[in-house]
Tab-separated table of C-alpha atoms in Angstrom:
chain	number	residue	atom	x	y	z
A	1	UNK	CA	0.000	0.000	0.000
A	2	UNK	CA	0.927	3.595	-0.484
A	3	UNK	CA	-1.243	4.982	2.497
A	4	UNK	CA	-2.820	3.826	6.040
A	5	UNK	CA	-5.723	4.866	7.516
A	6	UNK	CA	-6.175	4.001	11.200
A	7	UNK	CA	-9.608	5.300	13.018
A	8	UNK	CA	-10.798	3.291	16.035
A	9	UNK	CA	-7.722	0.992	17.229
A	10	UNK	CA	-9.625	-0.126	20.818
A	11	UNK	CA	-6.548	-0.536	22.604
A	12	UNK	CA	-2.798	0.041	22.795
A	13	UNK	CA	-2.095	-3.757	22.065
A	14	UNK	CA	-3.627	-2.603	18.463
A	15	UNK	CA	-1.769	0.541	18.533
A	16	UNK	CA	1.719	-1.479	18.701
A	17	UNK	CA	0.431	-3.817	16.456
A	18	UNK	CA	-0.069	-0.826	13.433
A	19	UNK	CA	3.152	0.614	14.321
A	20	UNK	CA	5.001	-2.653	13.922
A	21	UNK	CA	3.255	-2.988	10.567
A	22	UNK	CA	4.022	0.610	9.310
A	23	UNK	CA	7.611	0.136	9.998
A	24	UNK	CA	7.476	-3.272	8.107
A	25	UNK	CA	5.987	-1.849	5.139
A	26	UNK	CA	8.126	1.301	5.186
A	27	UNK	CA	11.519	-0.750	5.002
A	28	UNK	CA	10.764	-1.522	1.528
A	29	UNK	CA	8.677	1.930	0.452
A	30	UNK	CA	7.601	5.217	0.926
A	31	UNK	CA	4.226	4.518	3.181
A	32	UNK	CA	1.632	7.498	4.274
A	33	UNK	CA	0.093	7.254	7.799
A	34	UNK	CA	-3.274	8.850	8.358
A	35	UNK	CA	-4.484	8.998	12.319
A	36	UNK	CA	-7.858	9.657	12.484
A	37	UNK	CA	-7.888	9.344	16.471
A	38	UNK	CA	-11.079	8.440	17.794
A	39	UNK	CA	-11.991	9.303	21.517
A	40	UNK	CA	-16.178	9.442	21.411
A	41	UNK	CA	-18.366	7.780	19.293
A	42	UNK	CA	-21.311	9.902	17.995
A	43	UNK	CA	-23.746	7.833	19.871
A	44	UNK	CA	-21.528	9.251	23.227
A	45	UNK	CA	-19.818	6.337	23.899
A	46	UNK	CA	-16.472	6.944	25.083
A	47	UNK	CA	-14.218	4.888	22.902
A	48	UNK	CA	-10.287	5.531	24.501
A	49	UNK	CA	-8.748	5.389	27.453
A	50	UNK	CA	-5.535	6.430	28.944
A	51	UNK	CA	-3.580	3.953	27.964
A	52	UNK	CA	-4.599	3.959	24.458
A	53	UNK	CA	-3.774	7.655	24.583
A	54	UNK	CA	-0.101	7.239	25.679
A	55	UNK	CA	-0.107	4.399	22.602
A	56	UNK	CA	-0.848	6.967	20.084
A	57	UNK	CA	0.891	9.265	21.109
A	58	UNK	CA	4.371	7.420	21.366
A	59	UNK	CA	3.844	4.871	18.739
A	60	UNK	CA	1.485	6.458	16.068
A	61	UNK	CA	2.053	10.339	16.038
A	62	UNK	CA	5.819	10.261	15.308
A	63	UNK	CA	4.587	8.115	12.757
A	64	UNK	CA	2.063	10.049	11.083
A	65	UNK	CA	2.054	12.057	8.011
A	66	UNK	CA	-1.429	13.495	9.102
A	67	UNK	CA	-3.062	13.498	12.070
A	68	UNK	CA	-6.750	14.021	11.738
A	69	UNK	CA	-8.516	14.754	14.906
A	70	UNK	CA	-11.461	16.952	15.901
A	71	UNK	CA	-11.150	19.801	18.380
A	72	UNK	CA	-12.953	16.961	21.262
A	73	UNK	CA	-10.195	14.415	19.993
A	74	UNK	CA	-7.579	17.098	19.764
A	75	UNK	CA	-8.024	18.182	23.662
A	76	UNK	CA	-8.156	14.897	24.687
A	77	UNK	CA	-4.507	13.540	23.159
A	78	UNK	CA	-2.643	16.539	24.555
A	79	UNK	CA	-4.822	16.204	27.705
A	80	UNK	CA	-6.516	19.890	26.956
A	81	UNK	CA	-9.403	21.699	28.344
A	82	UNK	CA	-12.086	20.352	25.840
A	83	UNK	CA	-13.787	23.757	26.499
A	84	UNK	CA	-10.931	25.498	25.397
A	85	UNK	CA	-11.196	24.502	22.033
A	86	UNK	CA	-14.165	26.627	21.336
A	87	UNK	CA	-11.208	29.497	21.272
A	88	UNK	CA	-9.444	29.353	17.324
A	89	UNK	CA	-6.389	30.633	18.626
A	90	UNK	CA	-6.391	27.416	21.271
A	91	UNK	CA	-7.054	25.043	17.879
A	92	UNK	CA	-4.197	27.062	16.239
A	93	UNK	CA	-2.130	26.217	19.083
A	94	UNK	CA	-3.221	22.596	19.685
A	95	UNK	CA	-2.248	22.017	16.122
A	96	UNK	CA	1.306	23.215	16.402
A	97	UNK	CA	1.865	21.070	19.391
A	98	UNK	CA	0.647	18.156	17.914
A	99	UNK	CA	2.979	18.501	15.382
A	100	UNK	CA	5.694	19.649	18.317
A	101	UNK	CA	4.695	15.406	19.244
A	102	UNK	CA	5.626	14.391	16.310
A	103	UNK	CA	2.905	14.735	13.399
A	104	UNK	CA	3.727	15.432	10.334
A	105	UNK	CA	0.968	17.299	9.696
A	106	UNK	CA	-2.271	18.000	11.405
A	107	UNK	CA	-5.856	19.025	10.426
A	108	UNK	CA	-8.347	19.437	13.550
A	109	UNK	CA	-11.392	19.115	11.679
A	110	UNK	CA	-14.252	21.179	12.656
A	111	UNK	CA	-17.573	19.195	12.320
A	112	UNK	CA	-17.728	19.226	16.189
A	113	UNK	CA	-17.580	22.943	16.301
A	114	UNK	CA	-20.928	24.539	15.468
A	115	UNK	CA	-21.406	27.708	13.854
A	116	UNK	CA	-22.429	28.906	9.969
A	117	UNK	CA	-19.117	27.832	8.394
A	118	UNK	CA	-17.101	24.455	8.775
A	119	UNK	CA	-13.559	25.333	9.863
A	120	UNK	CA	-10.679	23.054	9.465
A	121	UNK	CA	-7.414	24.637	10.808
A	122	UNK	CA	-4.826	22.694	8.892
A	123	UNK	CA	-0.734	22.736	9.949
A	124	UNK	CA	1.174	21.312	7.609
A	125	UNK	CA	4.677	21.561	6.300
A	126	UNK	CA	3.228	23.941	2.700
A	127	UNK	CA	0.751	25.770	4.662
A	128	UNK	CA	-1.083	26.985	7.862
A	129	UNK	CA	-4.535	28.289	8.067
A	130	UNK	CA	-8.324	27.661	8.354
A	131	UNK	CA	-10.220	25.747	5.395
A	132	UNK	CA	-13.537	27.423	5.257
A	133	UNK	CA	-16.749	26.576	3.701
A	134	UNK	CA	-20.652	27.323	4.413
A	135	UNK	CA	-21.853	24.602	7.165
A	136	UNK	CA	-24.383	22.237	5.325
A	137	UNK	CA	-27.577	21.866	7.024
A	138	UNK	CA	-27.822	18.063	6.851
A	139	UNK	CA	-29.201	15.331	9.757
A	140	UNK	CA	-27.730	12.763	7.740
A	141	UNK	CA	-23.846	13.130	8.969
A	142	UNK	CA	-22.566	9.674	10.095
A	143	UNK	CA	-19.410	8.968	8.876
A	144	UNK	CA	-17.886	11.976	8.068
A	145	UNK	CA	-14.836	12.291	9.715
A	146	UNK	CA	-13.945	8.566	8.582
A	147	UNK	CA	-14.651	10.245	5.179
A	148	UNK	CA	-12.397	12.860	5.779
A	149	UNK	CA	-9.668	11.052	6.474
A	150	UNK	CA	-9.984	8.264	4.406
A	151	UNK	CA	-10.086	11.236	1.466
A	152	UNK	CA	-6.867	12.445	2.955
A	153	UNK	CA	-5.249	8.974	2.428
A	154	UNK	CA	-6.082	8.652	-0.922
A	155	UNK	CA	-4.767	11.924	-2.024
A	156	UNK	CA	-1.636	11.253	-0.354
A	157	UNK	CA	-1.240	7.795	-2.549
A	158	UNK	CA	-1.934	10.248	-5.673
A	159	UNK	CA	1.190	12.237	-4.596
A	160	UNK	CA	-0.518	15.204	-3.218
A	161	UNK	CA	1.019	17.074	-0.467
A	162	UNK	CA	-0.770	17.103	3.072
A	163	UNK	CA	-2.404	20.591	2.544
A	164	UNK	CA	-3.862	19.732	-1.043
A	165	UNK	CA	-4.906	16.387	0.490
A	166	UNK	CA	-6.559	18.450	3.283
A	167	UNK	CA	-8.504	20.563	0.311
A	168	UNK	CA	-9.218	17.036	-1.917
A	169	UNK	CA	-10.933	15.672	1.508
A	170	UNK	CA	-13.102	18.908	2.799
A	171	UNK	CA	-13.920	18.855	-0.926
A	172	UNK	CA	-14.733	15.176	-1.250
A	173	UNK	CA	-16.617	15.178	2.733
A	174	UNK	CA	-18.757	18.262	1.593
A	175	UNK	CA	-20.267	16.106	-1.256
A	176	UNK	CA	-20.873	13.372	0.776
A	177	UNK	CA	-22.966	15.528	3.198
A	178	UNK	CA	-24.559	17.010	0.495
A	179	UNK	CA	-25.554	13.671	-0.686
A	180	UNK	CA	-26.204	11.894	2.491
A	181	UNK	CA	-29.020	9.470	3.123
A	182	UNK	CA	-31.175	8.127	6.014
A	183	UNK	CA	-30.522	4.326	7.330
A	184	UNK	CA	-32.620	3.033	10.430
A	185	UNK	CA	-32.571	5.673	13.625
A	186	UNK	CA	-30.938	9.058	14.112
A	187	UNK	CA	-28.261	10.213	11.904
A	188	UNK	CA	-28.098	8.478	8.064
A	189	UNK	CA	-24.706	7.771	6.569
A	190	UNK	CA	-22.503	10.548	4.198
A	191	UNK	CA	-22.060	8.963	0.716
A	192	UNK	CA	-18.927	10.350	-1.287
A	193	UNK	CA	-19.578	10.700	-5.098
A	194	UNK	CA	-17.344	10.602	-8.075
A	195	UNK	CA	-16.938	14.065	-9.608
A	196	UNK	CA	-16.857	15.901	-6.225
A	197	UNK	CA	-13.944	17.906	-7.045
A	198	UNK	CA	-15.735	19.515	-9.538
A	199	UNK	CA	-18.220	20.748	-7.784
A	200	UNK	CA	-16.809	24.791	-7.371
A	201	UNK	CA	-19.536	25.390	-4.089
A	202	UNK	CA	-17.021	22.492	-2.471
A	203	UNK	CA	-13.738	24.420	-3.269
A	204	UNK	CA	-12.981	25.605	-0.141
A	205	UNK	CA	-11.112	29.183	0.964
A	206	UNK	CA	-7.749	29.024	3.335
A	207	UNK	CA	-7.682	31.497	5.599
A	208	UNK	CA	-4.285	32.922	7.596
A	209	UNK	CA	-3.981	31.760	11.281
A	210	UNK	CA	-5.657	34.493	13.422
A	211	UNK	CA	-8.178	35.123	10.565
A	212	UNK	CA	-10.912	37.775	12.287
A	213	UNK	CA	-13.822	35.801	11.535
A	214	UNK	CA	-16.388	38.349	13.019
A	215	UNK	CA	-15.042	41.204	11.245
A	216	UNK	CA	-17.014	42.558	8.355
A	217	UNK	CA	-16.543	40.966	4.769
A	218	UNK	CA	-13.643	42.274	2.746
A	219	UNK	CA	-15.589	43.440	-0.890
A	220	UNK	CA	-13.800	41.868	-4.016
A	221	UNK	CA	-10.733	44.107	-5.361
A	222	UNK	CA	-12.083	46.038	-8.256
A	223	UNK	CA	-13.098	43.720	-11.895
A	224	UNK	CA	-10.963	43.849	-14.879
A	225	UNK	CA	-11.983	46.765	-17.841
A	226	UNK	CA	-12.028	43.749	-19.843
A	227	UNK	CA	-12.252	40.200	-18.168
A	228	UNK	CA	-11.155	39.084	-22.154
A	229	UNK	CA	-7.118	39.681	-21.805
A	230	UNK	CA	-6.206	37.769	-24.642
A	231	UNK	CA	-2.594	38.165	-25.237
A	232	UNK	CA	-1.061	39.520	-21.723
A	233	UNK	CA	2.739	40.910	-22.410
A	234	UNK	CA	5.072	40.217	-19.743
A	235	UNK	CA	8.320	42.576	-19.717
A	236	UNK	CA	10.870	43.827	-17.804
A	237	UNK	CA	11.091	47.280	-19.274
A	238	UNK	CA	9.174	50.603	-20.025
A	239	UNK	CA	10.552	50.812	-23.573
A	240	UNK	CA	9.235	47.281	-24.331
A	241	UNK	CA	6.074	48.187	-22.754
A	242	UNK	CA	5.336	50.796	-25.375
A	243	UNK	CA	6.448	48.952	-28.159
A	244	UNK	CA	3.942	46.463	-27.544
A	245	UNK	CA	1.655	48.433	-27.123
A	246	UNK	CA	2.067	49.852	-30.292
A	247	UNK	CA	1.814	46.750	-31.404
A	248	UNK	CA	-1.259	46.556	-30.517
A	249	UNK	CA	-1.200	44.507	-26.798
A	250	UNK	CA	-3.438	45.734	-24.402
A	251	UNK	CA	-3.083	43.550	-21.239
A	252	UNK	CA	0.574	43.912	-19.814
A	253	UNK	CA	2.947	42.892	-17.190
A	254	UNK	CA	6.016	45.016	-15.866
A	255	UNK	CA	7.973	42.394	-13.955
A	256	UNK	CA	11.179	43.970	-12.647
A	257	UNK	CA	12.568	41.786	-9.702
A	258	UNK	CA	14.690	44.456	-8.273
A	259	UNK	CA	17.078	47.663	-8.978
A	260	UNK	CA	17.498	51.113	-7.138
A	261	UNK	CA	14.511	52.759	-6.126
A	262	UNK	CA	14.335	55.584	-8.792
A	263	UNK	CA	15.326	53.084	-11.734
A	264	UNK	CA	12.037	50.964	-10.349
A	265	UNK	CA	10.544	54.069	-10.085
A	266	UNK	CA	11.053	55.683	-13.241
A	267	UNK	CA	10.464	52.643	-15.068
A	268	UNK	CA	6.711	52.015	-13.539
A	269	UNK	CA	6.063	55.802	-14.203
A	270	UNK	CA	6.672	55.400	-17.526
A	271	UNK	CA	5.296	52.239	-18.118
A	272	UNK	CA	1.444	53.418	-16.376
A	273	UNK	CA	1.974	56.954	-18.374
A	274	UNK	CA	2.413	54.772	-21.775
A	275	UNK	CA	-0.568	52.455	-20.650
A	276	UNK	CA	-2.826	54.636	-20.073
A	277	UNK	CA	-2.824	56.735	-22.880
A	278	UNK	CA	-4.731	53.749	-24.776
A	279	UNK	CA	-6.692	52.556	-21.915
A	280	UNK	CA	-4.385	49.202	-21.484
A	281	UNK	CA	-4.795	46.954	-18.762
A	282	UNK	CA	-0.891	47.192	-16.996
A	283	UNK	CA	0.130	45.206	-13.992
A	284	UNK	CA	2.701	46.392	-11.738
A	285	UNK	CA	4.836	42.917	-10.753
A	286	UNK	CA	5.346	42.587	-6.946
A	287	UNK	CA	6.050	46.591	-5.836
A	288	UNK	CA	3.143	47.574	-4.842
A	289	UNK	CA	3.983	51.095	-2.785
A	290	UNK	CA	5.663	52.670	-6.426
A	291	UNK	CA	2.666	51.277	-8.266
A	292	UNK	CA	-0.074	52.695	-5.698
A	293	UNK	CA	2.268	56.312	-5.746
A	294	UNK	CA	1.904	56.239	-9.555
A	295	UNK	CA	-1.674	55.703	-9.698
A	296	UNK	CA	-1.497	51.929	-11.564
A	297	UNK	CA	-4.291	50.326	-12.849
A	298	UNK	CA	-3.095	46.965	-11.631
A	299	UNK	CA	-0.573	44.982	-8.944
A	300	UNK	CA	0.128	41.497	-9.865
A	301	UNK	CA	1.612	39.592	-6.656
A	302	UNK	CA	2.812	36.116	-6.167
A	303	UNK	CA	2.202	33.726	-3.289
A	304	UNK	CA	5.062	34.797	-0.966
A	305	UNK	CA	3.940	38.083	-1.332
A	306	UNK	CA	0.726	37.670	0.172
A	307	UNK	CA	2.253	36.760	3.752
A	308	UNK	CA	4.756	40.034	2.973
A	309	UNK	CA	1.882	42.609	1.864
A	310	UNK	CA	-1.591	42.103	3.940
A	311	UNK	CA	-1.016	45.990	4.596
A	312	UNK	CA	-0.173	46.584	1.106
A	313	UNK	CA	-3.261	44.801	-0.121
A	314	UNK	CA	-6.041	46.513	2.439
A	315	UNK	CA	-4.663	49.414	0.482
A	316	UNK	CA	-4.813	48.481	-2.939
A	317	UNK	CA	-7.971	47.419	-2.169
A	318	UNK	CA	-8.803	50.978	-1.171
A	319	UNK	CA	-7.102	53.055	-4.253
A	320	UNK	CA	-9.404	50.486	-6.307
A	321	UNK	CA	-6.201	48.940	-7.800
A	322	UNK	CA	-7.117	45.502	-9.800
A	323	UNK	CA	-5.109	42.741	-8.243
A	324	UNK	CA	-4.008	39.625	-10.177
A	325	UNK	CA	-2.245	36.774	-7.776
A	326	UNK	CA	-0.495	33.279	-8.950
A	327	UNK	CA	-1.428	29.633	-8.347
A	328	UNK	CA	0.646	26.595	-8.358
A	329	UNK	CA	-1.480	24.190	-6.402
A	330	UNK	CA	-4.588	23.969	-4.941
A	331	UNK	CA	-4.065	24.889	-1.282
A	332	UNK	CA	-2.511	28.324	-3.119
A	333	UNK	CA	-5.561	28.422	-5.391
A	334	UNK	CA	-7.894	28.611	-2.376
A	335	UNK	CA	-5.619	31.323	-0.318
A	336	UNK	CA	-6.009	33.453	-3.099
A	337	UNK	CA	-9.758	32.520	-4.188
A	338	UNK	CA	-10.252	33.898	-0.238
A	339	UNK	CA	-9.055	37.638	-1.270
A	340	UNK	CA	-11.617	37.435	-4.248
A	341	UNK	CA	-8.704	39.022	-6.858
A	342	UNK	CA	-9.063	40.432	-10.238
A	343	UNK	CA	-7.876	37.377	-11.993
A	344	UNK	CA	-5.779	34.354	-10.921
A	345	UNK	CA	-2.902	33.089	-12.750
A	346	UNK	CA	-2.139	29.049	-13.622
A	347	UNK	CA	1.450	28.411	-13.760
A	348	UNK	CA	3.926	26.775	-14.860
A	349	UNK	CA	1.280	25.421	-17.431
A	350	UNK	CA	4.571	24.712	-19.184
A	351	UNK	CA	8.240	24.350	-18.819
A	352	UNK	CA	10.251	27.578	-18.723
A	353	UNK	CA	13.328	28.947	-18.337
A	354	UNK	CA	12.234	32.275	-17.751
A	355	UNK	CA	12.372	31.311	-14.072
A	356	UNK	CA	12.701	28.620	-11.502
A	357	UNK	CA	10.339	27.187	-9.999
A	358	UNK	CA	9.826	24.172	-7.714
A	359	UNK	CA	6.460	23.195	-9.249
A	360	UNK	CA	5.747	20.704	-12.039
A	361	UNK	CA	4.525	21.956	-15.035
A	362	UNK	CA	0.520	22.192	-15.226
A	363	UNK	CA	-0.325	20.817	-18.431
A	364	UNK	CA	-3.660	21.690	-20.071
A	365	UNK	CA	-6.152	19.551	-17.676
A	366	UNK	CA	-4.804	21.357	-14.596
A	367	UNK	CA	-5.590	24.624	-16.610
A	368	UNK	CA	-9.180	23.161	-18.146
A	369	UNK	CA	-9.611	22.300	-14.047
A	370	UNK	CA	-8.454	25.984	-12.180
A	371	UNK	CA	-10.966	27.504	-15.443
A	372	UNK	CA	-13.878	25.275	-14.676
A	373	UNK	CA	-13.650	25.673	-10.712
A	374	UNK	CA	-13.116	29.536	-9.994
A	375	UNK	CA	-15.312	32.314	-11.107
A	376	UNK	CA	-12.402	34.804	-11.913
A	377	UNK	CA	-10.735	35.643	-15.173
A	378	UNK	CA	-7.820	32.604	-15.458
A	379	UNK	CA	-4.619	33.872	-17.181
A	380	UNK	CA	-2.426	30.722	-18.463
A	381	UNK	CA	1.339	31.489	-17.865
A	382	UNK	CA	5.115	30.055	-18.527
A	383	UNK	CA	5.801	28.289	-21.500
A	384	UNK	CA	3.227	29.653	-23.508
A	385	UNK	CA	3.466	29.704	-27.747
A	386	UNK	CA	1.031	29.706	-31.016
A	387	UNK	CA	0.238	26.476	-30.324
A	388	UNK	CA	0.117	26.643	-26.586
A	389	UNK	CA	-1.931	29.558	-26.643
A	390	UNK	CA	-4.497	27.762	-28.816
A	391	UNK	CA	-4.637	25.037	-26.402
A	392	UNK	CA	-5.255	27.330	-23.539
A	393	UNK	CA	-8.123	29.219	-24.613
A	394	UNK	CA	-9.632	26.068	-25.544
A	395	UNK	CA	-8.845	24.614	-21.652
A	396	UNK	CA	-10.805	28.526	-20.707
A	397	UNK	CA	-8.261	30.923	-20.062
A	398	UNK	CA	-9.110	34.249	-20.614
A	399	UNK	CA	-5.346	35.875	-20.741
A	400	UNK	CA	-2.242	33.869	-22.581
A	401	UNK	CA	1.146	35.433	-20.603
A	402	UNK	CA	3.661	35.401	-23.128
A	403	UNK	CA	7.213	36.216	-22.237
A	404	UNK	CA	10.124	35.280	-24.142
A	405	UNK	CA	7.346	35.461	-27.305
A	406	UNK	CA	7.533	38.974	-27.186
A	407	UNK	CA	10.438	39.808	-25.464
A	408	UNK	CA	13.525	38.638	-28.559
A	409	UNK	CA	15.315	41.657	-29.946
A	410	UNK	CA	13.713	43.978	-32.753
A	411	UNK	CA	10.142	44.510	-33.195
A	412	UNK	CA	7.845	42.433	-31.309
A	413	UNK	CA	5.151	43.500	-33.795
A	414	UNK	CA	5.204	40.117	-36.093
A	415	UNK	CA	5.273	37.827	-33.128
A	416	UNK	CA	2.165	39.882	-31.545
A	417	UNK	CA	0.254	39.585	-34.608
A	418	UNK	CA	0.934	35.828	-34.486
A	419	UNK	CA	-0.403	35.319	-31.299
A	420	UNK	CA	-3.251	37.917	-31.360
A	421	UNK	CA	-4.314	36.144	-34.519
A	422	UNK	CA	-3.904	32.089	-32.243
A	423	UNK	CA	-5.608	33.582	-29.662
A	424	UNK	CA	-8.866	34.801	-31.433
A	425	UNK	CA	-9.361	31.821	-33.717
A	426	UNK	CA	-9.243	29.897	-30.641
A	427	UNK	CA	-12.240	31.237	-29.301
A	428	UNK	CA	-14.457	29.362	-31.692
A	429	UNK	CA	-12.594	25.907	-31.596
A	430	UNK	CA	-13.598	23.269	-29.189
A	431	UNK	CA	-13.178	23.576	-25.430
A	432	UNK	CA	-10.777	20.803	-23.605
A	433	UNK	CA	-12.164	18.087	-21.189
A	434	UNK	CA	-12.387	19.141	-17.419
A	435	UNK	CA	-10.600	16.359	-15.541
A	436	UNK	CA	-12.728	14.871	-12.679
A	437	UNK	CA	-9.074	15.413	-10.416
A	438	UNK	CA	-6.218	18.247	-10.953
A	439	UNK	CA	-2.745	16.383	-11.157
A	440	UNK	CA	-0.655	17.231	-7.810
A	441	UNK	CA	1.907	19.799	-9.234
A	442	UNK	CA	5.339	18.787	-6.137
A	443	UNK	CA	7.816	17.119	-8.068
A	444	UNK	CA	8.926	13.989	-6.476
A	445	UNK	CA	7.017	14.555	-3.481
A	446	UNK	CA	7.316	11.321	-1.054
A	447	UNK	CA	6.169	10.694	2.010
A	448	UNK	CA	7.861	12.675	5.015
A	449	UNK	CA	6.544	9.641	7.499
């Protein structure tokens, strides 16, 4: 096997047993362990007693490569005040300690919880944060957290890494609720359903740790001019921006990683001054403050800037500034889904050397998938040619990045016109299959336990 799931052991006996077995398997390959600890029943019946505690938590945890429990089960194994747990910052807290214990990661699943939204704080070694979706009003919820995860497990054997298999199993459990059924007394059984990734209502949002959950709703940042980019230029200088758009581009990029701060300056000036003389769509890459102080029309950011810039985005937000933010994988698709952005970028679709990246490349059903699960404008990115670009709008993307396309020396005009003229005949050809599951996007990932 590629993955164990463990739920109700009974004993320690049982415990050793498993662990003996995991370490058996593991001599001879890479073997996930999923905990799902159970203390209660759901009929009240108290399941685990201290010396089955001590068992898990010396034999199983530092074998784990997620722990699964729910805030109850959670107290209980570091010997908490259950009560306490109705606090976010104590789940936050319990989390990290059970991975101080040993875990590789841990989600402490929220079914237990109450309240209008299902939280699942996850703390993992990708990611930290709450998984949020709308509660589902359902009687019929037996088996859920066995659902959960057992959805975790199989992810893992796919080659997902713990905080997509956290997203593949809230996404998988909410369809099962949504589709459970009543058998004999109380509470009928979930019942998982192929397609359930596709659903977009399942696609959870990830929220930082310390989220303010009773503030009020941040509004979306401000929609594109035209949600229909097309070709979007990527370059690293003002005098390329304005000779594409005199070629006729009208969705651009000015990605300049670094330089003195009146070179960066002077360069976004001009670039925003050419832009907006024909009403083009131009994204500032990554600085923000020089973008805001020249009055941009648009900040494009990248994943590690969004745990560098929440002050920077409240006030882009403000000024009304459109707001474009990458993907790789789907944990980073729903952080950035959260911040409802102006568009959200899919990359590497395709190998590139423009820059290096730990991810592996997309391919067109992992595009086809991020278009047919968000609502925003999807721009395709890295790697991207005439035939590329013909295969993206077909998978749904509304903006082709193209950088060393229009970036080789002399006029870009020709290799514009080639693209331009891809792009638009693609928009009557044939769209791509969805797949019913993205492709995990970690190179090589193996199991950490």
């Amino acid at each position: 096997p590629k993955a164990i799931k463990t739920g109700m052991l009974g004993n320690a006996d049982n415990v050793r047993c498993v662990a003996r077995w995991v370490d058996r398997l593991r001599t001879n390959a890479a073997v996930a362990l999923v905990v799902d600890p159970v203390w209660r029943a759901s009929t009240g019946a108290d399941l685990a007693g201290g010396a089955l505690r001590q068992a898990l938590l010396s034999e199983l945890l530092p074998r784990a490569t997620v722990i699964t429990p729910n805030r109850a089960e959670a107290a209980w194994l570091l010997d908490w005040d259950a009560a306490s747990m109705a606090e976010r910052a104590t789940v936050e807290r319990a989390a990290a300690a059970l991975r101080a214990l040993g875990a590789g990661a841990v989600v402490i699943t929220g079914g237990d919880a109450g309240g209008a939204d299902a939280l699942d704080y996850i703390d993992t070694p990708q990611a930290q944060g709450w998984l949020r979706l709308p509660r589902i009003a359902t009687a019929h919820h037996h088996g859920s957290g066995c659902v959960f995860a057992a959805s975790v497990a199989a992810a893992l054997t796919r080659d997902f890494c713990a905080a997509d298999a956290a997203v593949l199993a809230k996404m998988n459990t909410a369809g099962a609720l949504r589709n459970g059924v009543p058998a004999g007394r109380g509470a009928g059984a979930v019942r998982p359903r192929p397609g359930f990734a596709l659903a977009s209502a399942s696609l959870p949002d990830l929220l930082a740790p310390g989220f303010d959950f009773e503030a009020a709703p941040k509004p979306p940042f401000a929609r594109l001019s035209d949600a229909n980019m097309g070709l979007y230029g990527v370059t690293d200088n003002a005098a390329r921006i304005e000779q594409l758009l005199d070629a006729g581009v009208r969705t651009l990029q000015l990605r300049i990683k670094q330089g003195p701060r009146e070179f960066l300056s002077a360069e976004i000036k001009r670039s925003i001054e050419a832009a907006r003389r024909v009403d083009a769509q131009l994204f500032i890459n990554d600085h923000w403050q020089l973008a805001l102080e020249h009055g941009a029309y648009g900040v494009h950011l990248g994943q590690e800037d969004l745990m560098e810039q929440g002050a920077g985005l409240e006030a882009l937000r403000a000024a009304g500034v459109r707001v474009g933010l990458s993907t790789h994988c789907l944990w980073e698709l729903c952080r950035a889904r959260a911040l409802a952005p102006s568009y959200i970028a899919c990359g590497p679709v395709h190998a590139t050397n423009t820059k290096e990246m730990p991810w592996i490349p997309r391919g067109a059903g992992n595009l086809a998938y991020w278009c047919h699960i968000v609502a925003e404008p999807v721009v395709a990115i890295a790697g991207m040619n005439v035939e590329r670009s013909i295969e993206a709008v077909r998978c749904g993307a509304t903006g082709i990045a193209v950088l060393s396309g229009v970036n080789q020396p002399g006029d870009p005009s020709a290799a514009v016109a080639e693209l331009q003229s891809a792009i638009a005949a693609a928009a009557s050809a044939a769209p791509l299959p969805v797949p019913d599951l993205p492709r995990s996007t970690l190179p090589g990932w193996q199991f950490v336990r």
